[in-house]
Structures are given as C-alpha cells and as structure tokens.
Amino acid sequence: MHYKRYKTILSPKNGLNLYRGCTHGCIYCDSRSACYQMDHAFEDIQVKEDAIAI
C-alpha cells in the first residue's frame, strides 16, 4: 500500500474513489485492464492522500 496526492477523489463519472487497486485478485475483474492507466501493480493499493479533507 502506498499514498499519492490527488486533486479530487471523484472519478470521471462522479463516483467516489478513495483508493486504486485491489488485493482480491479475481480472474474475471475488468479493473485490471490497461485502459485504467495505473502506473503501479494492481495488487499494490494506491490510497488517495488526504481524501477526507478533499
């Protein structure tokens, strides 16, 4: 798990996302797709720093 600064916690469709990634490892998960442009291993959770304050 690691932290990263973000300007917003809202996704492009106004969903509330406090983190990126997942440790479940489901084989049917679409979130592992390269289209989400994650610059870290999917299993390494990226927590949005100061999400509550934002």
MMTF fields as JSON, N, C-alpha, C and O atoms, coordinates in Angstrom:
{
  "mmtfVersion": "1.0.0",
  "mmtfProducer": "UNKNOWN",
  "numBonds": 215,
  "numAtoms": 216,
  "numGroups": 54,
  "numChains": 1,
  "numModels": 1,
  "chainsPerModel": [1],
  "groupsPerChain": [54],
  "chainIdList": ["A"],
  "bondAtomList": [4, 2, 8, 6, 12, 10, 16, 14, 20, 18, 24, 22, 28, 26, 32, 30, 36, 34, 40, 38, 44, 42, 48, 46, 52, 50, 56, 54, 60, 58, 64, 62, 68, 66, 72, 70, 76, 74, 80, 78, 84, 82, 88, 86, 92, 90, 96, 94, 100, 98, 104, 102, 108, 106, 112, 110, 116, 114, 120, 118, 124, 122, 128, 126, 132, 130, 136, 134, 140, 138, 144, 142, 148, 146, 152, 150, 156, 154, 160, 158, 164, 162, 168, 166, 172, 170, 176, 174, 180, 178, 184, 182, 188, 186, 192, 190, 196, 194, 200, 198, 204, 202, 208, 206, 212, 210],
  "bondOrderList": [1, 1, 1, 1, 1, 1, 1, 1, 1, 1, 1, 1, 1, 1, 1, 1, 1, 1, 1, 1, 1, 1, 1, 1, 1, 1, 1, 1, 1, 1, 1, 1, 1, 1, 1, 1, 1, 1, 1, 1, 1, 1, 1, 1, 1, 1, 1, 1, 1, 1, 1, 1, 1],
  "groupList": [{"groupName": "MET", "atomNameList": ["N", "CA", "C", "O"], "elementList": ["N", "C", "C", "O"], "formalChargeList": [0, 0, 0, 0], "bondAtomList": [1, 0, 2, 1, 3, 2], "bondOrderList": [1, 1, 2], "singleLetterCode": "M", "chemCompType": "L-PEPTIDE LINKING"}, {"groupName": "HIS", "atomNameList": ["N", "CA", "C", "O"], "elementList": ["N", "C", "C", "O"], "formalChargeList": [0, 0, 0, 0], "bondAtomList": [1, 0, 2, 1, 3, 2], "bondOrderList": [1, 1, 2], "singleLetterCode": "H", "chemCompType": "L-PEPTIDE LINKING"}, {"groupName": "TYR", "atomNameList": ["N", "CA", "C", "O"], "elementList": ["N", "C", "C", "O"], "formalChargeList": [0, 0, 0, 0], "bondAtomList": [1, 0, 2, 1, 3, 2], "bondOrderList": [1, 1, 2], "singleLetterCode": "Y", "chemCompType": "L-PEPTIDE LINKING"}, {"groupName": "LYS", "atomNameList": ["N", "CA", "C", "O"], "elementList": ["N", "C", "C", "O"], "formalChargeList": [0, 0, 0, 0], "bondAtomList": [1, 0, 2, 1, 3, 2], "bondOrderList": [1, 1, 2], "singleLetterCode": "K", "chemCompType": "L-PEPTIDE LINKING"}, {"groupName": "ARG", "atomNameList": ["N", "CA", "C", "O"], "elementList": ["N", "C", "C", "O"], "formalChargeList": [0, 0, 0, 0], "bondAtomList": [1, 0, 2, 1, 3, 2], "bondOrderList": [1, 1, 2], "singleLetterCode": "R", "chemCompType": "L-PEPTIDE LINKING"}, {"groupName": "THR", "atomNameList": ["N", "CA", "C", "O"], "elementList": ["N", "C", "C", "O"], "formalChargeList": [0, 0, 0, 0], "bondAtomList": [1, 0, 2, 1, 3, 2], "bondOrderList": [1, 1, 2], "singleLetterCode": "T", "chemCompType": "L-PEPTIDE LINKING"}, {"groupName": "ILE", "atomNameList": ["N", "CA", "C", "O"], "elementList": ["N", "C", "C", "O"], "formalChargeList": [0, 0, 0, 0], "bondAtomList": [1, 0, 2, 1, 3, 2], "bondOrderList": [1, 1, 2], "singleLetterCode": "I", "chemCompType": "L-PEPTIDE LINKING"}, {"groupName": "LEU", "atomNameList": ["N", "CA", "C", "O"], "elementList": ["N", "C", "C", "O"], "formalChargeList": [0, 0, 0, 0], "bondAtomList": [1, 0, 2, 1, 3, 2], "bondOrderList": [1, 1, 2], "singleLetterCode": "L", "chemCompType": "L-PEPTIDE LINKING"}, {"groupName": "SER", "atomNameList": ["N", "CA", "C", "O"], "elementList": ["N", "C", "C", "O"], "formalChargeList": [0, 0, 0, 0], "bondAtomList": [1, 0, 2, 1, 3, 2], "bondOrderList": [1, 1, 2], "singleLetterCode": "S", "chemCompType": "L-PEPTIDE LINKING"}, {"groupName": "PRO", "atomNameList": ["N", "CA", "C", "O"], "elementList": ["N", "C", "C", "O"], "formalChargeList": [0, 0, 0, 0], "bondAtomList": [1, 0, 2, 1, 3, 2], "bondOrderList": [1, 1, 2], "singleLetterCode": "P", "chemCompType": "L-PEPTIDE LINKING"}, {"groupName": "ASN", "atomNameList": ["N", "CA", "C", "O"], "elementList": ["N", "C", "C", "O"], "formalChargeList": [0, 0, 0, 0], "bondAtomList": [1, 0, 2, 1, 3, 2], "bondOrderList": [1, 1, 2], "singleLetterCode": "N", "chemCompType": "L-PEPTIDE LINKING"}, {"groupName": "GLY", "atomNameList": ["N", "CA", "C", "O"], "elementList": ["N", "C", "C", "O"], "formalChargeList": [0, 0, 0, 0], "bondAtomList": [1, 0, 2, 1, 3, 2], "bondOrderList": [1, 1, 2], "singleLetterCode": "G", "chemCompType": "PEPTIDE LINKING"}, {"groupName": "CYS", "atomNameList": ["N", "CA", "C", "O"], "elementList": ["N", "C", "C", "O"], "formalChargeList": [0, 0, 0, 0], "bondAtomList": [1, 0, 2, 1, 3, 2], "bondOrderList": [1, 1, 2], "singleLetterCode": "C", "chemCompType": "L-PEPTIDE LINKING"}, {"groupName": "ASP", "atomNameList": ["N", "CA", "C", "O"], "elementList": ["N", "C", "C", "O"], "formalChargeList": [0, 0, 0, 0], "bondAtomList": [1, 0, 2, 1, 3, 2], "bondOrderList": [1, 1, 2], "singleLetterCode": "D", "chemCompType": "L-PEPTIDE LINKING"}, {"groupName": "ALA", "atomNameList": ["N", "CA", "C", "O"], "elementList": ["N", "C", "C", "O"], "formalChargeList": [0, 0, 0, 0], "bondAtomList": [1, 0, 2, 1, 3, 2], "bondOrderList": [1, 1, 2], "singleLetterCode": "A", "chemCompType": "L-PEPTIDE LINKING"}, {"groupName": "GLN", "atomNameList": ["N", "CA", "C", "O"], "elementList": ["N", "C", "C", "O"], "formalChargeList": [0, 0, 0, 0], "bondAtomList": [1, 0, 2, 1, 3, 2], "bondOrderList": [1, 1, 2], "singleLetterCode": "Q", "chemCompType": "L-PEPTIDE LINKING"}, {"groupName": "PHE", "atomNameList": ["N", "CA", "C", "O"], "elementList": ["N", "C", "C", "O"], "formalChargeList": [0, 0, 0, 0], "bondAtomList": [1, 0, 2, 1, 3, 2], "bondOrderList": [1, 1, 2], "singleLetterCode": "F", "chemCompType": "L-PEPTIDE LINKING"}, {"groupName": "GLU", "atomNameList": ["N", "CA", "C", "O"], "elementList": ["N", "C", "C", "O"], "formalChargeList": [0, 0, 0, 0], "bondAtomList": [1, 0, 2, 1, 3, 2], "bondOrderList": [1, 1, 2], "singleLetterCode": "E", "chemCompType": "L-PEPTIDE LINKING"}, {"groupName": "VAL", "atomNameList": ["N", "CA", "C", "O"], "elementList": ["N", "C", "C", "O"], "formalChargeList": [0, 0, 0, 0], "bondAtomList": [1, 0, 2, 1, 3, 2], "bondOrderList": [1, 1, 2], "singleLetterCode": "V", "chemCompType": "L-PEPTIDE LINKING"}],
  "groupTypeList": [0, 1, 2, 3, 4, 2, 3, 5, 6, 7, 8, 9, 3, 10, 11, 7, 10, 7, 2, 4, 11, 12, 5, 1, 11, 12, 6, 2, 12, 13, 8, 4, 8, 14, 12, 2, 15, 0, 13, 1, 14, 16, 17, 13, 6, 15, 18, 3, 17, 13, 14, 6, 14, 6],
  "groupIdList": [1, 2, 3, 4, 5, 6, 7, 8, 9, 10, 11, 12, 13, 14, 15, 16, 17, 18, 19, 20, 21, 22, 23, 24, 25, 26, 27, 28, 29, 30, 31, 32, 33, 34, 35, 36, 37, 38, 39, 40, 41, 42, 43, 44, 45, 46, 47, 48, 49, 50, 51, 52, 53, 54],
  "secStructList": [7, 3, 3, 3, 7, 7, 1, 7, 1, 5, 7, 6, 6, 1, 7, 5, 7, 1, 3, 3, 7, 7, 1, 1, 7, 7, 6, 6, 7, 4, 4, 4, 1, 4, 4, 4, 7, 7, 1, 1, 7, 6, 6, 1, 7, 3, 3, 3, 6, 6, 6, 6, 6, 7],
  "xCoordList": [0.848, 0.0, 0.894, 1.903, 0.506, 1.24, 0.258, -0.885, 0.715, -0.12, 0.308, 1.481, -0.658, -0.365, -1.304, -2.469, -0.805, -1.631, -2.51, -2.065, -3.751, -4.705, -5.406, -5.477, -5.92, -6.664, -8.121, -8.775, -8.623, -10.013, -10.14, -9.283, -11.202, -11.455, -12.593, -12.994, -13.112, -14.193, -13.633, -12.632, -14.283, -13.91, -14.539, -15.347, -14.186, -14.785, -16.312, -16.952, -16.897, -18.365, -18.922, -20.022, -18.154, -18.543, -18.741, -19.539, -18.03, -18.014, -16.97, -15.998, -17.152, -16.236, -15.213, -15.568, -13.96, -12.892, -11.82, -11.137, -11.668, -10.65, -9.325, -8.301, -9.337, -8.112, -8.188, -9.243, -7.049, -6.981, -6.251, -5.245, -6.759, -6.161, -7.007, -7.997, -6.61, -7.379, -6.49, -5.633, -6.684, -5.891, -6.633, -6.072, -7.882, -8.661, -8.152, -8.146, -7.725, -7.173, -8.185, -7.848, -9.411, -10.442, -10.054, -9.637, -10.189, -9.766, -10.699, -10.295, -11.917, -12.887, -12.933, -13.765, -12.077, -12.118, -11.681, -10.6, -12.512, -12.208, -11.253, -10.583, -11.18, -10.358, -8.872, -8.103, -8.45, -7.038, -6.632, -5.449, -7.589, -7.338, -6.37, -6.368, -5.564, -4.606, -5.306, -4.68, -6.578, -7.293, -7.444, -7.747, -7.239, -7.35, -6.053, -6.015, -5.009, -3.74, -3.158, -2.784, -3.083, -2.463, -0.957, -0.512, -0.186, 1.271, 1.939, 3.111, 1.191, 1.712, 1.024, 0.014, 1.572, 0.954, -0.464, -0.682, -1.409, -2.81, -3.002, -3.842, -2.243, -2.368, -1.785, -2.054, -0.997, -0.423, -1.436, -1.544, -2.169, -3.229, -2.642, -1.699, -3.217, -2.8, -3.896, -4.99, -3.599, -4.567, -4.421, -3.311, -5.55, -5.518, -5.294, -6.144, -4.134, -3.714, -4.673, -5.096, -5.018, -5.925, -7.296, -7.913, -7.776, -9.054, -10.212, -11.125, -10.164, -11.252, -11.291, -12.371, -10.133, -10.073, -10.509, -11.101, -10.213, -10.6, -12.109, -12.655],
  "yCoordList": [-1.171, 0.0, 1.234, 1.29, 2.211, 3.469, 4.626, 4.416, 5.836, 7.023, 7.896, 7.92, 8.619, 9.537, 10.724, 10.57, 11.907, 13.12, 13.192, 12.897, 13.584, 13.791, 15.118, 15.614, 15.691, 16.947, 16.689, 17.551, 15.509, 15.182, 13.69, 12.89, 13.336, 11.919, 11.411, 10.252, 12.283, 11.888, 11.283, 11.756, 10.243, 9.641, 10.471, 11.358, 10.203, 10.953, 10.893, 11.808, 9.835, 9.727, 10.1, 9.683, 10.892, 11.382, 10.29, 10.448, 9.196, 8.171, 8.549, 9.233, 8.127, 8.448, 7.327, 6.207, 7.618, 6.623, 7.08, 8.073, 6.361, 6.711, 6.017, 6.387, 5.016, 4.265, 3.678, 3.69, 3.16, 2.471, 1.161, 1.109, 0.106, -1.206, -2.104, -1.664, -3.374, -4.348, -5.554, -5.91, -6.168, -7.339, -8.649, -9.705, -8.62, -9.851, -10.757, -11.976, -10.199, -10.996, -11.822, -12.896, -11.351, -12.094, -12.208, -11.222, -13.388, -13.602, -12.948, -12.738, -12.623, -12.017, -10.496, -9.872, -9.886, -8.447, -7.622, -7.843, -6.681, -5.775, -4.659, -4.065, -4.37, -3.262, -3.458, -2.503, -4.668, -4.926, -4.458, -4.478, -4.044, -3.648, -2.462, -1.592, -2.443, -1.353, -0.027, 1.027, -0.052, 1.188, 2.102, 3.285, 1.572, 2.392, 3.126, 3.907, 2.898, 3.63, 3.703, 4.779, 2.584, 2.55, 2.371, 1.5, 3.191, 3.142, 2.322, 2.531, 1.394, 0.518, -0.838, -0.979, -1.818, -3.153, -3.053, -2.37, -3.719, -3.631, -4.056, -3.491, -5.037, -5.54, -4.581, -4.732, -3.607, -2.595, -1.455, -0.64, -1.386, -0.4, 0.999, 1.262, 1.898, 3.301, 4.11, 4.272, 4.615, 5.371, 6.849, 7.378, 7.506, 8.936, 9.707, 9.728, 10.334, 11.056, 12.208, 12.904, 12.416, 13.475, 13.419, 14.459, 12.224, 12.055, 12.669, 13.267, 12.518, 13.035, 14.565, 15.153, 15.207, 16.657, 17.196, 18.272, 16.438, 16.866, 16.822, 17.145],
  "zCoordList": [0.0, 0.0, 0.0, 0.703, -0.795, -0.812, -1.02, -1.425, -0.741, -0.829, -1.996, -2.367, -2.578, -3.672, -3.569, -3.199, -3.893, -3.857, -5.109, -6.218, -4.906, -5.991, -5.777, -4.653, -6.848, -6.745, -6.363, -5.775, -6.696, -6.419, -6.097, -6.471, -5.409, -5.154, -6.036, -5.932, -6.908, -7.802, -9.079, -9.617, -9.553, -10.829, -11.952, -11.675, -13.212, -14.32, -14.352, -14.869, -13.811, -13.783, -12.412, -12.049, -11.647, -10.324, -9.287, -8.363, -9.431, -8.397, -7.353, -7.673, -6.146, -5.064, -4.917, -4.549, -5.199, -5.12, -4.149, -4.397, -3.046, -2.062, -2.331, -1.757, -3.198, -3.485, -4.883, -5.517, -5.361, -6.647, -6.431, -5.724, -7.039, -6.902, -6.024, -5.439, -5.934, -5.169, -4.867, -5.676, -3.734, -3.366, -3.542, -3.252, -4.01, -4.143, -5.255, -5.087, -6.388, -7.476, -8.242, -8.739, -8.35, -9.087, -10.568, -11.175, -11.141, -12.517, -13.532, -14.676, -13.155, -14.06, -13.955, -14.613, -13.159, -12.877, -14.087, -14.633, -14.501, -15.609, -15.174, -16.02, -13.897, -13.405, -13.639, -13.525, -13.961, -14.245, -15.641, -15.979, -16.443, -17.824, -17.902, -17.031, -18.94, -19.153, -19.434, -19.319, -19.797, -20.114, -18.894, -19.048, -17.69, -16.48, -16.156, -15.205, -16.911, -16.841, -15.431, -14.966, -14.767, -13.449, -13.624, -14.371, -12.939, -13.078, -11.974, -11.662, -11.388, -10.343, -10.451, -11.141, -9.773, -9.775, -9.205, -8.204, -9.826, -9.417, -7.967, -7.268, -7.505, -6.139, -5.096, -3.905, -5.528, -4.635, -4.525, -5.441, -3.429, -3.26, -3.201, -2.454, -4.003, -4.014, -3.323, -3.864, -2.127, -1.34, -1.679, -1.735, -1.904, -2.208, -0.908, -0.018, -0.829, 0.373, 0.664, -0.259, 1.921, 2.375, 1.705, 1.476, 1.39, 0.711, 1.525, 0.957, 2.822, 3.663, 3.601, 3.54, 3.617, 3.544, 2.189, 2.104, 1.117, -0.23, -0.348, -1.403]
}
